[in-house]
mmCIF file of C-alpha atoms in Angstrom:
data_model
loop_
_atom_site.group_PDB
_atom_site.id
_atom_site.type_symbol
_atom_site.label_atom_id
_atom_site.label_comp_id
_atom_site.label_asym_id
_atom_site.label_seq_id
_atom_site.Cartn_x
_atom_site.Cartn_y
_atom_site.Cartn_z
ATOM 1 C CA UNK A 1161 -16.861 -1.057 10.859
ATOM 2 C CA UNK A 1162 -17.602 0.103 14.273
ATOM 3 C CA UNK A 1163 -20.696 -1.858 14.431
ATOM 4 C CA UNK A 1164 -19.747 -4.843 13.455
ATOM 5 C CA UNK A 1165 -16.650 -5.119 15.888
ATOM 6 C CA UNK A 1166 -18.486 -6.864 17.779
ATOM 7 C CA UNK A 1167 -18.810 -10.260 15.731
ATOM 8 C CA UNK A 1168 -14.743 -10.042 15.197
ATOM 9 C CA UNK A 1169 -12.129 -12.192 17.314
ATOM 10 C CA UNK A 1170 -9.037 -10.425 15.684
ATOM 11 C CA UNK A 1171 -8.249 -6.829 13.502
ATOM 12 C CA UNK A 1172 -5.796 -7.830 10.477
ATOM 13 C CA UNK A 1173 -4.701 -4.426 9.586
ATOM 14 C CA UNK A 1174 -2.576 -4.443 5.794
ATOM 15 C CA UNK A 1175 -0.544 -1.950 4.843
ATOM 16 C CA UNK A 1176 2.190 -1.141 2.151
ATOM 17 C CA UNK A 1177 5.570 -2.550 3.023
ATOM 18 C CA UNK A 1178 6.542 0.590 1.142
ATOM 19 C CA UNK A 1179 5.706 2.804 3.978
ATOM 20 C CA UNK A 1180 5.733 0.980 7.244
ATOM 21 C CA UNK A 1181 5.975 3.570 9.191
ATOM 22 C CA UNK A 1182 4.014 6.016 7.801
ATOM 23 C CA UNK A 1183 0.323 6.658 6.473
ATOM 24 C CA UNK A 1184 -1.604 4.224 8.254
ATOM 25 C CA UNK A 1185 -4.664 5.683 9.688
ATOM 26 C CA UNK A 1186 -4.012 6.480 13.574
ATOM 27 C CA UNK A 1187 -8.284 6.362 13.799
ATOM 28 C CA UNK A 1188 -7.658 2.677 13.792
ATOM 29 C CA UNK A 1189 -5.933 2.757 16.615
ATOM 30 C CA UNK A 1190 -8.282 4.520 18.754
ATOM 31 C CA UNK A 1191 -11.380 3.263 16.971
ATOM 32 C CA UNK A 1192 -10.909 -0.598 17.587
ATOM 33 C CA UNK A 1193 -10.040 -0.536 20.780
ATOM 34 C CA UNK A 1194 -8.413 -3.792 22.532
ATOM 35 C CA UNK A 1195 -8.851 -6.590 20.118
ATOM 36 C CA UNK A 1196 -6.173 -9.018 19.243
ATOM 37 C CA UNK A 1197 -4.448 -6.978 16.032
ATOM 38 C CA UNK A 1198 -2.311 -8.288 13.503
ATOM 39 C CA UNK A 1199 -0.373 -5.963 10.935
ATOM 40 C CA UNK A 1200 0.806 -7.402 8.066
ATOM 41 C CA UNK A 1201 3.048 -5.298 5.502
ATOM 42 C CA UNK A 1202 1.630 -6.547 2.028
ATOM 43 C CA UNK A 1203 3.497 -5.630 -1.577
ATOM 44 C CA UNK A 1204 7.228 -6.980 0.382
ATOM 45 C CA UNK A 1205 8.386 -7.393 -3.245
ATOM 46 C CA UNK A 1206 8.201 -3.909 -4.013
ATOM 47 C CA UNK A 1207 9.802 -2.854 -0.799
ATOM 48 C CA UNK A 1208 13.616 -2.692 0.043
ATOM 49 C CA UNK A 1209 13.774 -4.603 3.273
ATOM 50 C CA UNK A 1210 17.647 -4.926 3.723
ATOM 51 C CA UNK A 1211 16.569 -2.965 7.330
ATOM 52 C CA UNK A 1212 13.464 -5.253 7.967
ATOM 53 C CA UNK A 1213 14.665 -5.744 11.658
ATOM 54 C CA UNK A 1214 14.701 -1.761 11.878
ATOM 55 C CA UNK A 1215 11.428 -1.877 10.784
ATOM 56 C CA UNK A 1216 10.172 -4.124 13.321
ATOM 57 C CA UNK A 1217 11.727 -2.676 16.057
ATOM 58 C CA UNK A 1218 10.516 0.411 15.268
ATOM 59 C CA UNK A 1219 6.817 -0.353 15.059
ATOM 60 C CA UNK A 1220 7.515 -2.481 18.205
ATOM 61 C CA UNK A 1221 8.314 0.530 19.891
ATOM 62 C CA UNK A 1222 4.750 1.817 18.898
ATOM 63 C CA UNK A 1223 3.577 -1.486 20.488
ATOM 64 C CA UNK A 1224 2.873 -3.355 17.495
ATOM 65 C CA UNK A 1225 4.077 -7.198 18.249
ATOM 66 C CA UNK A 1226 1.946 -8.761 15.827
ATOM 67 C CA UNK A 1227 3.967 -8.347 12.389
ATOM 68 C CA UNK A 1228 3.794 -10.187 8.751
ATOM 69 C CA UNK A 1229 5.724 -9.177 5.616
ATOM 70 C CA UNK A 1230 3.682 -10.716 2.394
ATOM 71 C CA UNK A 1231 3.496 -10.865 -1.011
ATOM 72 C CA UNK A 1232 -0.226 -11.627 -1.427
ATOM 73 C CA UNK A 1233 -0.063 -12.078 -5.581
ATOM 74 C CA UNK A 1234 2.302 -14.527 -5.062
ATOM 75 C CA UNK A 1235 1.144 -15.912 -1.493
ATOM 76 C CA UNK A 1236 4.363 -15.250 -0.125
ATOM 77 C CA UNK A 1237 4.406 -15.866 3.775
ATOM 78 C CA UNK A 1238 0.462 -15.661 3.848
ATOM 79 C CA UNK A 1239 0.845 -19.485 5.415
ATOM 80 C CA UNK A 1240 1.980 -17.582 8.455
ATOM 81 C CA UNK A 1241 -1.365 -15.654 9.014
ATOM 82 C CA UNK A 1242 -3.904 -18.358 10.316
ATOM 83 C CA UNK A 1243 -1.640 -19.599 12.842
ATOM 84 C CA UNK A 1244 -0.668 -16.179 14.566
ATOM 85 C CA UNK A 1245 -4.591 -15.404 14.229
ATOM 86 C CA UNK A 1246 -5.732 -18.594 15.908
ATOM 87 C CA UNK A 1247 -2.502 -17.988 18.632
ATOM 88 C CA UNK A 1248 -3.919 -15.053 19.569
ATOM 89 C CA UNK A 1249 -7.359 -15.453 19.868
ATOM 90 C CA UNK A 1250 -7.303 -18.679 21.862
ATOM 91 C CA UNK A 1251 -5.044 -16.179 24.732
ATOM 92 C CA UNK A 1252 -7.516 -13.876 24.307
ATOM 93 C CA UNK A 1253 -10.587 -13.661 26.275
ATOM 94 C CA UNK A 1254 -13.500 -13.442 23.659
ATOM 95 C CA UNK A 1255 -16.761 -10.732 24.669
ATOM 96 C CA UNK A 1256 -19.997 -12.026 23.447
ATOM 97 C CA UNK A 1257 -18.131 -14.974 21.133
ATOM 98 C CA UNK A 1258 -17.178 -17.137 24.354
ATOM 99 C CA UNK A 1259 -19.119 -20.087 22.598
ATOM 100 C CA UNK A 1260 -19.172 -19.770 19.025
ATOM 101 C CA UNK A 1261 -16.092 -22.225 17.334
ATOM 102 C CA UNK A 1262 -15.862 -19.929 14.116
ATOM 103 C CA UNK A 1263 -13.200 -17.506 14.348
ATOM 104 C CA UNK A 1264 -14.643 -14.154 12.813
ATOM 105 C CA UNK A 1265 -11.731 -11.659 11.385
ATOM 106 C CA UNK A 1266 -11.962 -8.112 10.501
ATOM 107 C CA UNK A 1267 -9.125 -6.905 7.756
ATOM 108 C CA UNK A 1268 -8.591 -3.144 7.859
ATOM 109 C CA UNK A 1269 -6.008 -0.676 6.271
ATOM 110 C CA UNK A 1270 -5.943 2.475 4.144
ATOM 111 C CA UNK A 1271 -6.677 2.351 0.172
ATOM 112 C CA UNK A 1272 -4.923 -0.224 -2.058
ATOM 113 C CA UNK A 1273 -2.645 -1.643 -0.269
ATOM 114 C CA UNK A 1274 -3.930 -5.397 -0.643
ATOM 115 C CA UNK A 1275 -6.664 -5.943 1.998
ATOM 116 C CA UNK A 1276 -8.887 -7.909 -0.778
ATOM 117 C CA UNK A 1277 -6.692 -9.586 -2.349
ATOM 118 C CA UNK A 1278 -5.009 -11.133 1.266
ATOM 119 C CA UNK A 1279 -8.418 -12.563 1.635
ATOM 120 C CA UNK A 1280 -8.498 -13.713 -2.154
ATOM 121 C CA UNK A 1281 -4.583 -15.625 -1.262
ATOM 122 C CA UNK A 1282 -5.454 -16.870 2.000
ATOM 123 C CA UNK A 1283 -8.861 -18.880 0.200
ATOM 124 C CA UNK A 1284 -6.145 -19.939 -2.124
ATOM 125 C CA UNK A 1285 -3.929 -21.493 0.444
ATOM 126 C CA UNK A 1286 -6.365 -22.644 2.828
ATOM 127 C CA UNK A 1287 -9.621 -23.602 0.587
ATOM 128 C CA UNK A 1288 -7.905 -24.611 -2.287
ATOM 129 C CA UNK A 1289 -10.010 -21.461 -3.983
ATOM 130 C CA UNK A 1290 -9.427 -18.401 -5.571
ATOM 131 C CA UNK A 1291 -11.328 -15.159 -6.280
ATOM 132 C CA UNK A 1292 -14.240 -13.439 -3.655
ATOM 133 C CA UNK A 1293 -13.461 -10.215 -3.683
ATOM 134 C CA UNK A 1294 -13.056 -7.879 -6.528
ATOM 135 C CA UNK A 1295 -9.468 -6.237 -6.873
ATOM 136 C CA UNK A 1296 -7.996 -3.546 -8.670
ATOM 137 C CA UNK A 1297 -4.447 -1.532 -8.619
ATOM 138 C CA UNK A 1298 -6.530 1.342 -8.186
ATOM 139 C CA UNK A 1299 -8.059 2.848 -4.373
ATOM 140 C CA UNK A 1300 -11.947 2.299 -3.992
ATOM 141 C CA UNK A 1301 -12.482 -0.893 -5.237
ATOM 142 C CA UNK A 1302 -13.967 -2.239 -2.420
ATOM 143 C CA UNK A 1303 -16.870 0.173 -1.323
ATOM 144 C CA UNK A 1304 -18.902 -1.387 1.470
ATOM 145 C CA UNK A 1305 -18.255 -3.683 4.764
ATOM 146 C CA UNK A 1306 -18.934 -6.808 3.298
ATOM 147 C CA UNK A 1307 -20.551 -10.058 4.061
ATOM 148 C CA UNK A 1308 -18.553 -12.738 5.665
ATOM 149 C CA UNK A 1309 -16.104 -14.323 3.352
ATOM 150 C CA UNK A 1310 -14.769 -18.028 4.546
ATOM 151 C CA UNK A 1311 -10.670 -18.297 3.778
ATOM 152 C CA UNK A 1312 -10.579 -21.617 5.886
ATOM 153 C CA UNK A 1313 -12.188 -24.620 7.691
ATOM 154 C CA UNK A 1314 -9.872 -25.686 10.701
ATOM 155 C CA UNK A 1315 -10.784 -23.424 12.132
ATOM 156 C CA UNK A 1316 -13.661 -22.204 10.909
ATOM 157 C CA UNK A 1317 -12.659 -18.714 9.925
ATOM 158 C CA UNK A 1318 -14.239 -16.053 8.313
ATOM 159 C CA UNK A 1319 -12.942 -12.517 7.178
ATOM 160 C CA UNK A 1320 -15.282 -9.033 6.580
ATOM 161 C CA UNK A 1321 -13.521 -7.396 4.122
ATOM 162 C CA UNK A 1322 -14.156 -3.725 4.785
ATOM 163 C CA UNK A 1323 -13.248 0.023 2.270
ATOM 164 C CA UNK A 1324 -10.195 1.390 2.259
ATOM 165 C CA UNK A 1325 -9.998 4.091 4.799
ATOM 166 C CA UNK A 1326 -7.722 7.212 4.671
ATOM 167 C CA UNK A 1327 -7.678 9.470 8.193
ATOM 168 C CA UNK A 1328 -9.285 12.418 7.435
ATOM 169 C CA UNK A 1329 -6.498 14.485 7.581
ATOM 170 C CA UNK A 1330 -3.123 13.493 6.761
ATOM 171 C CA UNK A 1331 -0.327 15.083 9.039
ATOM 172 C CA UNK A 1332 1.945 15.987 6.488
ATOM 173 C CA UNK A 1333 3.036 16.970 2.932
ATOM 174 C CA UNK A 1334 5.374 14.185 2.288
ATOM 175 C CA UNK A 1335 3.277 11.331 4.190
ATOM 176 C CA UNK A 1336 0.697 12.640 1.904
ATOM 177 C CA UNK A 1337 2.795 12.188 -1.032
ATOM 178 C CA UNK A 1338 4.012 9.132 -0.195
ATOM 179 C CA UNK A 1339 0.237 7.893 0.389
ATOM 180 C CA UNK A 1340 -0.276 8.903 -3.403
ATOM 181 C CA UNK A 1341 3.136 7.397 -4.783
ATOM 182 C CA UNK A 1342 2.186 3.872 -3.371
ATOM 183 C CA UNK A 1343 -1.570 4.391 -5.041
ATOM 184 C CA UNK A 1344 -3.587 4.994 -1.804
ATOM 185 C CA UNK A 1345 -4.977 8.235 -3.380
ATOM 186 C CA UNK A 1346 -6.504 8.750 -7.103
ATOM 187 C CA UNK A 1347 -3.621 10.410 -8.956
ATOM 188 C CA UNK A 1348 -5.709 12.914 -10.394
ATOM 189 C CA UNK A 1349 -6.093 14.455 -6.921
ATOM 190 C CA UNK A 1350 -2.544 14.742 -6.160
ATOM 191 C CA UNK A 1351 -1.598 15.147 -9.970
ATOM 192 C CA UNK A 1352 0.418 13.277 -11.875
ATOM 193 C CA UNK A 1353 3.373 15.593 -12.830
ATOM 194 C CA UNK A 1354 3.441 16.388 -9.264
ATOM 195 C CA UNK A 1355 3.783 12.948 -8.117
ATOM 196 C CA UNK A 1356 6.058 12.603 -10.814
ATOM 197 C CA UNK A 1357 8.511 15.231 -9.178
ATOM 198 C CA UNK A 1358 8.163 13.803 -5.985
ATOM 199 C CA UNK A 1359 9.161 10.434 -7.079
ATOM 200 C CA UNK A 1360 12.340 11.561 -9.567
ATOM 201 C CA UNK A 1361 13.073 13.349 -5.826
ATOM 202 C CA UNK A 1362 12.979 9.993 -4.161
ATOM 203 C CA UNK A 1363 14.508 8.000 -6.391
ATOM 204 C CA UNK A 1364 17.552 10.386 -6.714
ATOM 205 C CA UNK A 1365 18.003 10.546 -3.470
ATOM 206 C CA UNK A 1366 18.076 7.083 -2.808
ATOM 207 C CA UNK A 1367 20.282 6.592 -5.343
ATOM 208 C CA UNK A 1368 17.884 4.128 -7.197
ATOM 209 C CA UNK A 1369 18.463 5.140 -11.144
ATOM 210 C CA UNK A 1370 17.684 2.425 -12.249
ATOM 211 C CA UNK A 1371 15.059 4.881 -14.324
ATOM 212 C CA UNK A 1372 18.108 6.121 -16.072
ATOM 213 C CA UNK A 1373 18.117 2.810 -17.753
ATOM 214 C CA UNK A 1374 14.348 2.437 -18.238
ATOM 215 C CA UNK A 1375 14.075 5.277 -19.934
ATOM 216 C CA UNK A 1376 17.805 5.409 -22.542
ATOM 217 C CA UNK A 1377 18.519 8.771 -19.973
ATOM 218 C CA UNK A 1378 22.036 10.372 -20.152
ATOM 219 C CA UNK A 1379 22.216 10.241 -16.722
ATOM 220 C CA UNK A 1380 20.671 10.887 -13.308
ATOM 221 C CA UNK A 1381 18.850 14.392 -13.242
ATOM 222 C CA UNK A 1382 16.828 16.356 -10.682
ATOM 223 C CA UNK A 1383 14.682 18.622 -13.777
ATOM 224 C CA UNK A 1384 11.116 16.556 -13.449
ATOM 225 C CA UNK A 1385 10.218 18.545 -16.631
ATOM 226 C CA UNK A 1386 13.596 17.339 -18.957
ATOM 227 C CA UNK A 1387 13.168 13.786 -17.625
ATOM 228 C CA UNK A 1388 9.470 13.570 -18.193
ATOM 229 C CA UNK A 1389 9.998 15.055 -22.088
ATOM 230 C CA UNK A 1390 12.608 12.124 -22.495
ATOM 231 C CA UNK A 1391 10.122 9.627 -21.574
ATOM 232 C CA UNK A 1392 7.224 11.595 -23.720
ATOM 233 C CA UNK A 1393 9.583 11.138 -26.510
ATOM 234 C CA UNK A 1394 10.804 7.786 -26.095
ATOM 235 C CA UNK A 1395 7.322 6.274 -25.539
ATOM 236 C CA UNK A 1396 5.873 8.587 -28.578
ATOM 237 C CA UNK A 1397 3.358 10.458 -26.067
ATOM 238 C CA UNK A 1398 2.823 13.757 -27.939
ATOM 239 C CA UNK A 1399 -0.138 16.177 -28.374
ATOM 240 C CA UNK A 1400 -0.876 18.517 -31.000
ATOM 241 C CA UNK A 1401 -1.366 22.370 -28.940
ATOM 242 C CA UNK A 1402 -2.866 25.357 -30.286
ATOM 243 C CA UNK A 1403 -0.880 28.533 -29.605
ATOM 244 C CA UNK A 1404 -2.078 31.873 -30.381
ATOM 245 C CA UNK A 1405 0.134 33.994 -33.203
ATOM 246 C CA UNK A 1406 -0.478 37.625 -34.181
ATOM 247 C CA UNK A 1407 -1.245 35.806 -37.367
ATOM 248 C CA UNK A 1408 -3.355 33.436 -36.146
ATOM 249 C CA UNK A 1409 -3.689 29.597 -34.683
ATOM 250 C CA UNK A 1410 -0.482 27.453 -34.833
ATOM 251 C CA UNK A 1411 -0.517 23.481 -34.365
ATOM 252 C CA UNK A 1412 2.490 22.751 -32.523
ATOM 253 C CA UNK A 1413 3.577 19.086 -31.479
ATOM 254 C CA UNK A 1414 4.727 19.025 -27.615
ATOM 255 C CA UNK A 1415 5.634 16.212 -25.428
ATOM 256 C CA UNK A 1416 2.621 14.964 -23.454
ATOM 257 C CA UNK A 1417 3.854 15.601 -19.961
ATOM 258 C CA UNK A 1418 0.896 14.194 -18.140
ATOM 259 C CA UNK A 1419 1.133 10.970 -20.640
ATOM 260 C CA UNK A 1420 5.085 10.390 -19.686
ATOM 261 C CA UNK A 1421 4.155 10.905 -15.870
ATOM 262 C CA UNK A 1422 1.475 8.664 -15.856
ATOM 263 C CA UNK A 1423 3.916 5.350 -17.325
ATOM 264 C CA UNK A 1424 6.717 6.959 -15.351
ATOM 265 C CA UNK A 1425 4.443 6.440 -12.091
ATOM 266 C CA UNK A 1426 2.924 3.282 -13.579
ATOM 267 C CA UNK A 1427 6.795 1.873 -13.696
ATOM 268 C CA UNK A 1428 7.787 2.582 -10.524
ATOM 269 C CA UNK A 1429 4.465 0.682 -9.088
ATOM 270 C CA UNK A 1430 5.109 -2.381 -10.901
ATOM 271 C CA UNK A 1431 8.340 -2.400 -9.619
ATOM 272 C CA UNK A 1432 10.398 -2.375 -12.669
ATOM 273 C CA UNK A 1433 12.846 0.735 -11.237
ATOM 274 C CA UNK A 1434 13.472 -1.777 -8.332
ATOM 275 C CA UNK A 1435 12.706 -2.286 -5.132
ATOM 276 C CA UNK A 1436 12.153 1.037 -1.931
ATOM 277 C CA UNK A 1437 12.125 1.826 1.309
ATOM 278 C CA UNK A 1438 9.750 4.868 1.498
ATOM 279 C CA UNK A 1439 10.295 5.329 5.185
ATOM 280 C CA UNK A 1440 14.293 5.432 5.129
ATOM 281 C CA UNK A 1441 14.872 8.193 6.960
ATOM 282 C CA UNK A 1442 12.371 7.489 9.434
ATOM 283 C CA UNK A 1443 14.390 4.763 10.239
ATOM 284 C CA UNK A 1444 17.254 6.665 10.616
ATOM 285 C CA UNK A 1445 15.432 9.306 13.116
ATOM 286 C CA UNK A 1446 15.180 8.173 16.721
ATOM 287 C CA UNK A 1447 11.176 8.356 17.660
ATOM 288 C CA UNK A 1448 9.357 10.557 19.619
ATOM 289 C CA UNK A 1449 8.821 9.715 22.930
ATOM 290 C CA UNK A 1450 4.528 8.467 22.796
#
């Protein structure tokens, strides 16, 4: 990525609007040094944003003036992109590009949050065409820095659509978990009953039940473990389990835990336990002085 900075006019970092504030890697800062930098918040519909302005004035404070919510599936305020690119490259003074008209743009931002399929809604809006890059609604789809990808002709503007990259070390627990919950990691790493936890955690405490609902529950309930054998139950998830008897081998039927986490994490993604803010109580912390 490095390398090629020096071919791009303008950095469009995406992240999930899910976590604004947290989990984007700080490397980017430091790594791509003073070019123009656009952040746009992808997945909006999956985000609360009744405290959008918070939002921006809190990653104002960081210095980030440059800011986009968008729904890329949809193409939901992608229209707005181009023009605050081309804005801010003409007032910028361009090294080693001085006389070349086509406007080259680097997009940049952890795993899964969007990056290729901004590209694949901006070609939509501005070519009139659809697909160039593969996507997935998994992390580490996109593996390489790729070739130049056009997503429209006045200007002339080209994006390099570049990996997924997580910082190398992730300063805490929760930002960690939060990472996982909004599919920047590969579940299996974090593990799924453990995300599952985390999540029945956050959605208690934001008092979203809608998974109550979902799921037929009696109610709200903090026991990961009785909640995820209600939805192993429901959904029919259940594995046959060998325990050892003084007399011998058993079958026993048990709820498949993993199974029930796995659509309970699934759910949440696709947004059918409604919309969160992640980052509440960041918002609700003053920040630390820089």
């Amino acid at each position: 990525m490095q390398s090629s900075l020096k071919l791009v006019d303008c950095i469009i970092e995406v992240h999930d609007a899910r976590i604004p504030l947290s989990g984007r890697n700080p490397l980017f800062q430091e790594t791509l040094g003073i070019k123009p930098h656009v952040l746009v918040l992808n997945k909006m519909d999956l985000a609360d944003l009744s405290e959008q302005q918070k939002i921006i004035q809190h990653l104002e404070r960081e210095g980030l003036k440059n800011i986009i919510f968008t729904n890329c599936v949809k193409d939901e305020n992608v229209k707005q992109i181009v023009p605050m690119v081309t804005a801010l490259v003409g007032s910028s003074y361009r090294y080693h590009r001085g006389e070349n008209a086509e406007y080259c743009i680097m997009v940049i931002g952890v795993p899964n949050v969007g990056k290729s399929s901004l590209i694949n809604s901006l070609r939509r809006q501005h070519l009139r065409k659809g697909k160039a890059t593969r996507v997935g609604g998994e992390p580490g789809i996109t593996r390489a820095v790729m070739s130049k990808i056009q997503v429209c002709e006045r200007p002339p503007m080209f994006l390099l659509d570049t990996p997924g990259v997580l910082a190398p070390r992730i300063g805490s627990v929760e930002t960690g978990l939060k990472l996982a919950l909004c599919g920047t990691v590969l579940d299996h790493l974090v593990g799924e009953e453990t995300l599952a936890d985390y999540l029945l955690y956050t959605l208690n405490r934001h008092q979203l039940l809608g998974y109550v609902q979902h799921y037929g529950l009696d109610g709200a309930c903090d026991d990961v473990v009785s909640v995820l054998k209600r939805v192993a139950v429901r959904l029919g998830k259940m594995q046959k389990v060998k325990v050892l008897t003084g007399t011998g081998d058993v079958n026993v039927i048990q709820p498949n835990y993993t199974a029930a986490a796995r659509d309970f994490l699934r759910t949440f993604r696709s947004g059918l336990l409604g919309p969160v803010m992640l980052d509440r109580d960041m918002l609700h912390t003053p920040p630390a002085d820089p």
